Short mmCIF file of C-alpha atoms in Angstrom, two decimals:
data_model
loop_
_atom_site.label_atom_id
_atom_site.label_comp_id
_atom_site.label_asym_id
_atom_site.label_seq_id
_atom_site.Cartn_x
_atom_site.Cartn_y
_atom_site.Cartn_z
CA MET A 1 -34.08 47.67 -55.87
CA SER A 2 -33.12 46.44 -59.33
CA ALA A 3 -35.61 45.34 -61.94
CA THR A 4 -34.71 41.70 -61.35
CA SER A 5 -35.11 42.03 -57.58
CA SER A 6 -38.43 43.79 -57.92
CA HIS A 7 -39.73 40.93 -60.04
CA ARG A 8 -39.42 38.68 -57.00
CA ALA A 9 -42.04 40.63 -55.08
CA ALA A 10 -45.76 40.24 -55.55
CA SER A 11 -47.51 43.09 -57.32
CA SER A 12 -51.24 43.74 -57.12
CA HIS A 13 -51.67 41.68 -60.31
CA ARG A 14 -48.95 39.04 -60.74
CA VAL A 15 -46.58 37.00 -58.60
CA THR A 16 -43.28 35.99 -60.13
CA SER A 17 -40.49 33.82 -58.76
CA TYR A 18 -36.99 33.60 -60.25
CA ASN A 19 -34.12 31.16 -59.77
CA PRO A 20 -31.54 32.88 -57.47
CA ALA A 21 -28.69 30.95 -59.11
CA ASP A 22 -29.83 32.13 -62.54
CA PRO A 23 -31.91 35.32 -62.26
CA THR A 24 -33.00 35.05 -65.91
CA ASP A 25 -34.84 31.78 -65.15
CA LEU A 26 -38.51 32.49 -64.40
CA VAL A 27 -39.81 29.63 -62.25
CA VAL A 28 -43.46 30.64 -62.06
CA GLU A 29 -45.78 33.54 -62.80
CA VAL A 30 -49.35 33.48 -61.50
CA PRO A 31 -52.05 36.01 -60.66
CA ALA A 32 -51.87 37.46 -57.18
CA ALA A 33 -54.92 36.62 -55.09
CA GLY A 34 -55.50 40.22 -54.02
CA ALA A 35 -57.19 41.18 -50.76
CA GLU A 36 -60.62 40.27 -52.08
CA GLY A 37 -59.39 36.86 -53.21
CA VAL A 38 -57.95 36.17 -49.78
CA THR A 39 -61.18 37.21 -48.06
CA ALA A 40 -63.14 34.93 -50.37
CA ALA A 41 -60.75 32.03 -49.72
CA VAL A 42 -61.18 32.46 -45.96
CA ALA A 43 -64.97 32.52 -46.37
CA ARG A 44 -64.87 29.26 -48.33
CA ALA A 45 -62.54 27.69 -45.78
CA ARG A 46 -64.87 28.76 -42.97
CA ALA A 47 -67.81 27.16 -44.73
CA ALA A 48 -65.83 23.93 -45.23
CA GLN A 49 -64.53 23.72 -41.65
CA PRO A 50 -67.56 22.15 -39.91
CA GLY A 51 -67.61 19.32 -42.44
CA TRP A 52 -63.86 18.76 -42.10
CA LEU A 53 -64.19 18.52 -38.32
CA ALA A 54 -67.25 16.28 -38.57
CA SER A 55 -65.48 13.91 -40.94
CA GLY A 56 -63.90 12.42 -37.83
CA ALA A 57 -60.49 11.44 -36.55
CA ALA A 58 -60.03 8.52 -38.91
CA ALA A 59 -60.73 10.60 -42.01
CA ARG A 60 -58.42 13.43 -41.00
CA SER A 61 -55.68 10.97 -40.06
CA ALA A 62 -56.01 9.15 -43.37
CA ALA A 63 -55.90 12.42 -45.32
CA LEU A 64 -52.67 13.53 -43.66
CA GLY A 65 -51.10 10.09 -44.12
CA LYS A 66 -52.07 10.08 -47.77
CA ALA A 67 -50.54 13.55 -48.18
CA ALA A 68 -47.30 12.30 -46.64
CA ASP A 69 -47.18 9.42 -49.11
CA ALA A 70 -47.81 11.78 -52.02
CA ILE A 71 -44.97 14.08 -50.98
CA ALA A 72 -42.60 11.16 -50.45
CA GLY A 73 -43.60 9.78 -53.84
CA GLN A 74 -42.56 13.02 -55.55
CA ALA A 75 -39.48 13.61 -53.43
CA GLU A 76 -36.99 14.14 -56.25
CA GLU A 77 -39.31 16.43 -58.20
CA LEU A 78 -39.87 18.57 -55.10
CA ALA A 79 -36.17 18.66 -54.22
CA GLU A 80 -35.23 19.78 -57.71
CA LEU A 81 -37.95 22.44 -57.67
CA MET A 82 -36.61 23.65 -54.31
CA LEU A 83 -33.10 23.83 -55.74
CA ARG A 84 -34.39 25.87 -58.65
CA GLU A 85 -36.87 28.17 -56.91
CA VAL A 86 -35.09 29.07 -53.67
CA GLY A 87 -31.52 27.88 -54.32
CA LYS A 88 -31.37 25.26 -51.57
CA PRO A 89 -28.56 22.74 -52.19
CA LEU A 90 -29.95 19.43 -53.41
CA SER A 91 -28.85 17.43 -50.37
CA GLU A 92 -30.59 19.86 -48.00
CA ALA A 93 -33.62 20.03 -50.29
CA ARG A 94 -33.98 16.25 -50.20
CA GLY A 95 -33.75 16.34 -46.42
CA GLU A 96 -36.47 18.98 -46.21
CA VAL A 97 -38.83 16.97 -48.41
CA ALA A 98 -38.29 13.93 -46.20
CA ARG A 99 -38.94 16.05 -43.13
CA ALA A 100 -42.19 17.39 -44.58
CA ALA A 101 -43.46 13.85 -45.13
CA ALA A 102 -42.36 12.84 -41.62
CA ILE A 103 -44.16 15.82 -40.06
CA LEU A 104 -47.38 14.86 -41.82
CA ARG A 105 -47.06 11.27 -40.59
CA TYR A 106 -46.42 12.49 -37.05
CA TYR A 107 -49.54 14.67 -37.01
CA ALA A 108 -51.60 12.00 -38.76
CA GLN A 109 -51.78 10.33 -35.33
CA ALA A 110 -52.94 13.48 -33.56
CA PRO A 111 -56.67 13.21 -34.43
CA PHE A 112 -56.84 10.12 -32.19
CA ALA A 113 -55.24 11.82 -29.17
CA ALA A 114 -57.30 12.73 -26.10
CA GLY A 115 -59.06 16.04 -26.69
CA GLY A 116 -59.68 16.88 -23.04
CA ALA A 117 -59.97 15.50 -19.53
CA VAL A 118 -62.73 14.42 -17.10
CA HIS A 119 -62.80 15.88 -13.57
CA GLU A 120 -64.71 15.23 -10.36
CA THR A 121 -67.41 17.71 -9.39
CA ALA A 122 -66.83 19.83 -6.30
CA ALA A 123 -70.00 18.42 -4.73
CA GLY A 124 -72.87 16.20 -5.75
CA ALA A 125 -73.70 14.33 -8.90
CA GLY A 126 -72.64 15.45 -12.37
CA LEU A 127 -69.76 15.49 -14.78
CA LEU A 128 -67.07 18.09 -15.41
CA PHE A 129 -64.87 17.83 -18.44
CA THR A 130 -62.72 19.88 -20.77
CA ARG A 131 -62.63 19.71 -24.55
CA ARG A 132 -60.18 21.21 -26.98
CA ARG A 133 -61.90 22.54 -30.09
CA PRO A 134 -60.54 24.10 -33.31
CA TYR A 135 -60.82 27.82 -33.91
CA GLY A 136 -62.05 27.63 -37.51
CA VAL A 137 -59.74 28.96 -40.24
CA ALA A 138 -55.99 29.04 -39.65
CA GLY A 139 -54.19 31.78 -41.56
CA LEU A 140 -50.61 30.72 -42.28
CA VAL A 141 -47.99 33.18 -43.54
CA THR A 142 -44.74 31.40 -44.36
CA PRO A 143 -41.21 32.29 -45.59
CA TRP A 144 -39.19 31.07 -48.55
CA ASN A 145 -36.22 29.52 -46.74
CA PHE A 146 -38.04 26.32 -45.69
CA PRO A 147 -40.72 26.32 -48.37
CA LEU A 148 -42.12 22.88 -47.51
CA ALA A 149 -41.18 22.17 -43.90
CA ILE A 150 -42.51 25.39 -42.37
CA PRO A 151 -45.87 25.38 -44.20
CA VAL A 152 -46.29 21.70 -43.30
CA TRP A 153 -45.40 22.10 -39.62
CA LYS A 154 -48.06 24.82 -39.43
CA LEU A 155 -50.83 23.30 -41.54
CA ALA A 156 -50.50 19.68 -40.38
CA PRO A 157 -51.40 20.31 -36.71
CA ALA A 158 -54.02 22.88 -37.70
CA LEU A 159 -55.75 20.38 -39.99
CA ALA A 160 -55.30 17.44 -37.63
CA VAL A 161 -57.42 19.05 -34.92
CA GLY A 162 -60.17 20.15 -37.30
CA ASN A 163 -59.30 23.62 -38.56
CA THR A 164 -59.18 24.43 -42.24
CA ALA A 165 -56.22 26.45 -43.51
CA VAL A 166 -55.38 29.26 -45.91
CA LEU A 167 -51.67 29.42 -46.72
CA LYS A 168 -49.91 32.55 -48.02
CA PRO A 169 -46.37 31.48 -48.98
CA ALA A 170 -43.59 33.97 -49.62
CA PRO A 171 -43.60 35.15 -53.26
CA GLU A 172 -40.17 33.57 -53.74
CA ALA A 173 -41.65 30.14 -52.89
CA THR A 174 -44.91 30.38 -54.83
CA ALA A 175 -44.35 27.37 -57.07
CA LEU A 176 -43.54 25.14 -54.11
CA GLY A 177 -46.57 26.32 -52.16
CA LEU A 178 -48.91 25.60 -55.05
CA ARG A 179 -47.34 22.21 -55.70
CA LEU A 180 -47.66 21.28 -52.02
CA ALA A 181 -51.40 21.92 -52.08
CA GLU A 182 -51.77 19.88 -55.28
CA LEU A 183 -50.00 16.90 -53.79
CA MET A 184 -51.91 17.03 -50.51
CA ASP A 185 -55.16 16.75 -52.50
CA LEU A 186 -57.48 17.55 -49.58
CA PRO A 187 -61.26 18.07 -49.83
CA ALA A 188 -62.36 21.34 -51.42
CA ASP A 189 -61.44 24.47 -49.45
CA VAL A 190 -59.82 22.56 -46.57
CA LEU A 191 -56.43 23.92 -47.71
CA THR A 192 -56.15 26.93 -50.00
CA VAL A 193 -52.97 28.61 -51.21
CA VAL A 194 -53.25 32.33 -51.94
CA PRO A 195 -50.27 33.67 -53.96
CA GLY A 196 -49.19 37.19 -53.14
CA GLY A 197 -47.19 39.56 -51.02
CA ALA A 198 -47.89 42.14 -48.34
CA GLU A 199 -51.42 42.92 -49.52
CA GLU A 200 -52.46 39.28 -49.36
CA GLY A 201 -50.66 38.66 -46.08
CA GLY A 202 -52.37 41.62 -44.47
CA ALA A 203 -55.76 40.49 -45.72
CA LEU A 204 -55.22 37.00 -44.31
CA VAL A 205 -54.15 38.32 -40.92
CA GLY A 206 -57.27 40.46 -40.94
CA ALA A 207 -59.67 37.61 -41.75
CA ALA A 208 -58.45 34.32 -40.24
CA ASP A 209 -59.60 32.94 -36.87
CA ILE A 210 -56.05 32.07 -35.75
CA VAL A 211 -52.74 33.17 -37.30
CA SER A 212 -49.26 31.65 -37.49
CA PHE A 213 -46.48 33.74 -39.04
CA THR A 214 -42.79 33.18 -39.77
CA GLY A 215 -40.74 36.03 -41.20
CA SER A 216 -39.03 39.29 -40.34
CA THR A 217 -39.28 41.09 -37.01
CA ALA A 218 -40.83 44.20 -38.53
CA VAL A 219 -43.59 42.33 -40.33
CA GLY A 220 -44.11 39.92 -37.43
CA SER A 221 -44.63 42.80 -35.01
CA ALA A 222 -47.30 44.23 -37.32
CA VAL A 223 -48.97 40.81 -37.52
CA VAL A 224 -49.04 40.55 -33.72
CA ARG A 225 -50.58 44.02 -33.39
CA GLY A 226 -53.21 43.25 -36.02
CA CYS A 227 -54.23 40.02 -34.32
CA ALA A 228 -54.30 41.66 -30.89
CA GLU A 229 -56.68 44.31 -32.17
CA ARG A 230 -59.01 41.57 -33.45
CA GLY A 231 -58.59 39.37 -30.39
CA VAL A 232 -57.45 36.30 -32.33
CA PRO A 233 -54.64 33.94 -31.25
CA VAL A 234 -51.29 34.49 -32.94
CA GLN A 235 -47.80 33.06 -32.94
CA ALA A 236 -44.94 34.83 -34.70
CA GLU A 237 -41.45 33.48 -35.32
CA MET A 238 -39.18 36.36 -36.23
CA GLY A 239 -35.61 35.12 -36.50
CA GLY A 240 -32.52 35.07 -34.34
CA VAL A 241 -29.04 36.41 -33.78
CA ASN A 242 -27.67 33.09 -32.64
CA ALA A 243 -24.47 32.37 -30.74
CA ALA A 244 -22.15 29.38 -30.55
CA ILE A 245 -19.90 29.05 -27.50
CA VAL A 246 -16.71 27.00 -27.89
CA LEU A 247 -14.87 26.20 -24.67
CA PRO A 248 -11.27 25.08 -24.04
CA GLY A 249 -10.97 21.33 -24.29
CA ALA A 250 -13.70 21.05 -26.92
CA ASP A 251 -13.06 18.93 -30.00
CA ILE A 252 -12.04 21.90 -32.15
CA GLU A 253 -12.20 20.12 -35.49
CA GLN A 254 -15.69 18.80 -34.77
CA ALA A 255 -16.82 22.18 -33.47
CA ALA A 256 -15.46 23.90 -36.58
CA ALA A 257 -17.30 21.46 -38.84
CA HIS A 258 -20.55 22.05 -36.95
CA LEU A 259 -20.07 25.81 -36.97
CA ALA A 260 -19.16 26.00 -40.65
CA TYR A 261 -22.39 24.23 -41.52
CA ALA A 262 -24.40 26.38 -39.09
CA ILE A 263 -22.91 29.57 -40.53
CA ALA A 264 -22.95 28.81 -44.26
CA GLY A 265 -25.27 25.85 -44.86
CA TYR A 266 -27.94 27.05 -47.31
CA ALA A 267 -25.98 30.31 -47.40
CA GLY A 268 -26.86 31.02 -43.76
CA GLN A 269 -30.50 31.58 -44.65
CA LYS A 270 -31.96 29.91 -41.58
CA CYS A 271 -33.37 31.65 -38.54
CA THR A 272 -31.31 29.23 -36.41
CA ALA A 273 -28.02 29.86 -38.27
CA THR A 274 -24.98 30.83 -36.20
CA SER A 275 -23.99 34.48 -36.63
CA ARG A 276 -21.74 34.94 -33.56
CA VAL A 277 -18.99 32.50 -32.58
CA ILE A 278 -17.73 33.03 -29.02
CA ALA A 279 -14.40 31.36 -28.30
CA VAL A 280 -13.50 31.06 -24.63
CA GLY A 281 -9.89 31.52 -23.53
CA ASP A 282 -7.37 29.28 -25.27
CA ALA A 283 -9.98 27.99 -27.74
CA TYR A 284 -9.80 31.20 -29.80
CA GLN A 285 -6.72 30.68 -31.95
CA PRO A 286 -7.18 26.98 -32.82
CA LEU A 287 -10.87 27.60 -33.57
CA ARG A 288 -9.97 30.57 -35.76
CA GLU A 289 -7.58 28.42 -37.78
CA ALA A 290 -10.02 25.52 -38.06
CA LEU A 291 -12.87 27.76 -39.23
CA ALA A 292 -10.62 29.43 -41.80
CA LYS A 293 -10.21 25.97 -43.36
CA ALA A 294 -13.75 24.64 -42.86
CA LEU A 295 -15.86 27.61 -44.00
CA PRO A 296 -14.63 27.89 -47.61
CA ALA A 297 -15.47 24.21 -48.13
CA VAL A 298 -19.19 24.72 -47.45
CA GLU A 299 -21.22 24.86 -50.67
CA GLY A 300 -24.24 26.76 -49.45
CA GLY A 301 -25.68 28.03 -52.73
CA PRO A 302 -26.84 31.57 -53.53
CA VAL A 303 -28.68 33.98 -51.30
CA ILE A 304 -32.28 34.58 -52.30
CA ASN A 305 -31.94 37.77 -54.37
CA GLU A 306 -29.76 40.69 -55.39
CA ALA A 307 -30.91 42.91 -52.54
CA ALA A 308 -29.91 40.25 -49.98
CA ARG A 309 -26.51 39.79 -51.63
CA ASP A 310 -25.87 43.54 -51.69
CA ARG A 311 -26.95 43.98 -48.06
CA LEU A 312 -24.50 41.29 -46.95
CA ALA A 313 -21.66 42.68 -49.04
CA GLY A 314 -22.38 46.15 -47.66
CA ALA A 315 -22.29 44.90 -44.08
CA VAL A 316 -18.91 43.24 -44.66
CA SER A 317 -17.49 46.38 -46.30
CA SER A 318 -18.79 48.55 -43.47
CA ALA A 319 -17.25 46.31 -40.80
CA LEU A 320 -13.89 46.19 -42.59
CA ALA A 321 -13.90 49.96 -42.94
CA ASP A 322 -14.46 50.21 -39.16
CA GLY A 323 -11.45 48.03 -38.39
CA ALA A 324 -12.74 44.47 -38.62
CA VAL A 325 -10.55 41.74 -40.13
CA ALA A 326 -11.72 39.05 -42.55
CA VAL A 327 -10.55 35.66 -41.31
CA THR A 328 -11.97 34.15 -44.50
CA GLY A 329 -14.35 35.11 -47.29
CA GLY A 330 -16.21 38.36 -47.68
CA GLN A 331 -15.99 38.60 -51.46
CA VAL A 332 -18.71 38.53 -54.11
CA PRO A 333 -17.58 35.95 -56.69
CA ASP A 334 -17.63 36.81 -60.37
CA ARG A 335 -20.38 34.44 -61.45
CA ALA A 336 -24.03 34.46 -62.38
CA GLY A 337 -26.53 34.47 -59.54
CA TRP A 338 -26.67 35.99 -56.10
CA PHE A 339 -23.60 34.47 -54.41
CA ILE A 340 -21.33 35.68 -51.63
CA GLU A 341 -18.45 33.79 -50.06
CA PRO A 342 -18.89 32.20 -46.61
CA THR A 343 -17.41 34.86 -44.35
CA LEU A 344 -15.93 35.03 -40.85
CA LEU A 345 -14.92 38.42 -39.40
CA GLU A 346 -13.03 39.26 -36.21
CA SER A 347 -12.34 42.53 -34.37
CA VAL A 348 -15.78 43.84 -35.33
CA PRO A 349 -16.23 47.04 -33.29
CA GLN A 350 -18.86 47.32 -30.59
CA GLY A 351 -22.08 48.83 -31.85
CA HIS A 352 -21.74 47.53 -35.39
CA PRO A 353 -25.04 46.09 -36.71
CA LEU A 354 -23.40 42.70 -37.34
CA LEU A 355 -23.31 42.14 -33.58
CA GLY A 356 -27.02 42.67 -33.01
CA GLU A 357 -29.01 42.32 -36.21
CA GLU A 358 -29.99 39.30 -38.28
CA PHE A 359 -28.38 39.54 -41.74
CA PHE A 360 -29.56 36.15 -43.03
CA GLY A 361 -26.50 35.08 -44.95
CA PRO A 362 -23.26 33.05 -44.70
CA LEU A 363 -21.67 35.57 -42.38
CA ALA A 364 -20.50 35.31 -38.76
CA VAL A 365 -18.43 37.27 -36.28
CA LEU A 366 -15.72 35.65 -34.12
CA LEU A 367 -15.59 37.02 -30.56
CA PRO A 368 -13.24 36.26 -27.64
CA ALA A 369 -14.43 35.62 -24.07
CA ALA A 370 -12.30 35.24 -20.97
CA ASP A 371 -14.55 32.65 -19.34
CA LEU A 372 -18.01 31.07 -19.44
CA ASP A 373 -19.58 34.01 -17.61
CA GLU A 374 -18.45 36.45 -20.28
CA ALA A 375 -19.44 34.04 -23.07
CA VAL A 376 -22.98 33.67 -21.73
CA ALA A 377 -23.27 37.44 -21.30
CA LEU A 378 -22.23 37.95 -24.92
CA ALA A 379 -24.64 35.28 -26.15
CA ASN A 380 -27.50 36.91 -24.23
CA SER A 381 -26.65 40.45 -25.33
CA THR A 382 -29.28 40.50 -28.09
CA ARG A 383 -33.07 40.35 -27.83
CA HIS A 384 -33.21 37.91 -30.76
CA THR A 385 -32.27 34.81 -28.75
CA LEU A 386 -33.69 31.93 -30.74
CA SER A 387 -31.02 29.21 -30.81
CA ALA A 388 -27.57 28.66 -29.34
CA SER A 389 -24.94 25.94 -29.36
CA VAL A 390 -22.32 25.00 -26.77
CA HIS A 391 -19.23 22.97 -27.63
CA THR A 392 -17.45 21.29 -24.74
CA THR A 393 -16.42 17.88 -23.41
CA GLU A 394 -17.43 18.77 -19.84
CA LEU A 395 -21.00 17.83 -18.90
CA ASP A 396 -21.23 20.18 -15.94
CA VAL A 397 -20.12 23.12 -18.09
CA ALA A 398 -22.63 22.19 -20.78
CA MET A 399 -25.48 22.02 -18.27
CA ALA A 400 -24.46 25.29 -16.62
CA ALA A 401 -24.44 27.04 -20.00
CA ALA A 402 -27.80 25.52 -20.99
CA ASP A 403 -29.36 26.79 -17.76
CA ARG A 404 -28.08 30.33 -18.22
CA LEU A 405 -28.53 30.95 -21.96
CA ALA A 406 -31.65 32.90 -22.89
CA ALA A 407 -32.15 31.10 -26.20
CA GLY A 408 -35.31 29.06 -26.61
CA MET A 409 -33.26 26.16 -28.00
CA VAL A 410 -29.82 25.11 -26.79
CA ARG A 411 -27.84 22.42 -28.61
CA ILE A 412 -24.77 20.82 -27.05
CA ASN A 413 -21.97 19.70 -29.41
CA ALA A 414 -24.27 20.19 -32.42
CA PRO A 415 -24.97 22.98 -34.93
CA SER A 416 -27.35 25.70 -33.78
CA SER A 417 -29.35 25.18 -36.95
CA GLY A 418 -30.89 21.78 -36.21
CA VAL A 419 -34.58 21.38 -35.31
CA ASP A 420 -36.42 18.36 -33.91
CA PHE A 421 -39.93 18.63 -35.35
CA HIS A 422 -41.65 16.81 -32.49
CA LEU A 423 -40.37 19.23 -29.83
CA PRO A 424 -41.36 22.86 -29.14
CA PHE A 425 -39.76 25.45 -31.43
CA GLY A 426 -39.31 29.10 -30.54
CA GLY A 427 -37.10 31.70 -28.94
CA SER A 428 -37.25 34.48 -26.39
CA GLY A 429 -37.31 38.24 -26.53
CA ALA A 430 -37.90 39.61 -30.02
CA ALA A 431 -37.25 36.24 -31.65
CA SER A 432 -40.72 34.86 -30.99
CA TYR A 433 -44.16 35.89 -29.84
CA GLY A 434 -46.91 33.64 -28.57
CA PRO A 435 -47.04 29.88 -27.99
CA ARG A 436 -44.42 27.51 -29.36
CA GLU A 437 -44.66 25.70 -32.67
CA GLN A 438 -44.30 21.97 -33.35
CA GLY A 439 -45.07 18.88 -31.29
CA GLN A 440 -47.85 18.90 -28.70
CA ALA A 441 -47.43 22.66 -28.33
CA ALA A 442 -48.76 23.14 -31.86
CA LEU A 443 -51.85 21.02 -31.20
CA ASP A 444 -52.56 23.12 -28.13
CA PHE A 445 -52.09 26.36 -30.08
CA TYR A 446 -54.57 25.44 -32.81
CA THR A 447 -57.30 24.56 -30.30
CA SER A 448 -59.06 26.34 -27.45
CA SER A 449 -59.99 24.67 -24.19
CA ARG A 450 -63.66 24.62 -23.17
CA THR A 451 -64.93 23.58 -19.77
CA VAL A 452 -68.27 21.76 -19.71
CA SER A 453 -70.37 21.23 -16.57
CA LEU A 454 -72.98 18.49 -17.01
CA LEU A 455 -75.42 18.24 -14.09
CA PRO A 456 -78.50 16.05 -13.67
CA ALA A 457 -81.77 17.59 -14.76
CA GLY A 458 -83.53 19.35 -11.89
CA THR A 459 -80.30 20.15 -10.01
CA LEU A 460 -80.49 23.45 -8.14
#
């Protein structure tokens, strides 16, 4: 790791974040919280939680609505900071800020939702009912690629139902995490941001009452094990190796536009990005030609750091050396920052890591399939089945594919990289662990169900 790349990680003393388009531009430098600081933050959040819950539905709803207004009111500032800190193109950054505000407004209604159900007793007088109650302190470990949307879609439902939250953002998104907490302006210790890296993340997983993690498979697996040992609820989103299936008769130009964005939008740094394009039968050649034109036109920005750029370039070089062919891209441009061209490869040999691992960059492999059966088998050939897209004009074919794909999210005639924040989010296999995020599923995750039996005094 180079000196510049190492600066992006949190040390035991300082956290630094640099602009990936201009690695000499230091965005923020702050003290790392350290394990003791995280433990203290969790203790303060735990002390504040009963008061936050007791403040009532109206107060929690108003606080989340006010936070949404504050974020919307600073939309351009936040978008420009996102462009600078994590390299997200300004149009996508503006969209993410708007989504963060919308998520907060959505969950601002949740405190008023029914928190349980009333049931008849099996026999005799009395009352049976269930109540959903918060766990206490939610520990949230979030990545840099959606530095506002992912923290917000975790903390908003957690806070809405009465938990307090401690957020550990990725070091590369430290400035955005701190600014988010400032703008939300919640009561003391209801939301705390702890800057740091692995040390702080481990301490939070070891102290919180419920944990939500988004990041790599290796770290997510360790988070799951740590929570299982403590007996605390956990959800872990760990990325995907996502497929797009294009069938004969599909609108090839539209499919190519969708796929180009899904491959190279924000330099492919989305867990739902398309990394394998499966062309069925006669769709292969026209799709190949259309993607060769569409991909170079995507302005996705830089990848997050030098190590990521070098890993992608190395994967391309390795595949080419093994006989793969570059349909387009694959070069590292001669410019400042951590850029690599949007890349599409074909004839990648079986067993190459590009076919089964997440590389998190503007890089995809084009694969042929004889029919839908073979296409679905290829799409399901990885354990990281998070998202998939199917491109066809035939409804019955679309529904058949949706029923048979293992991915947790299937999008028809749309990019694989879209997410509807009010619906469940998650994959299967090694892509996800635990309950789904977003929508009602998130409210269920951040609460436990309790059954109460209320019988008349003196009942035997």
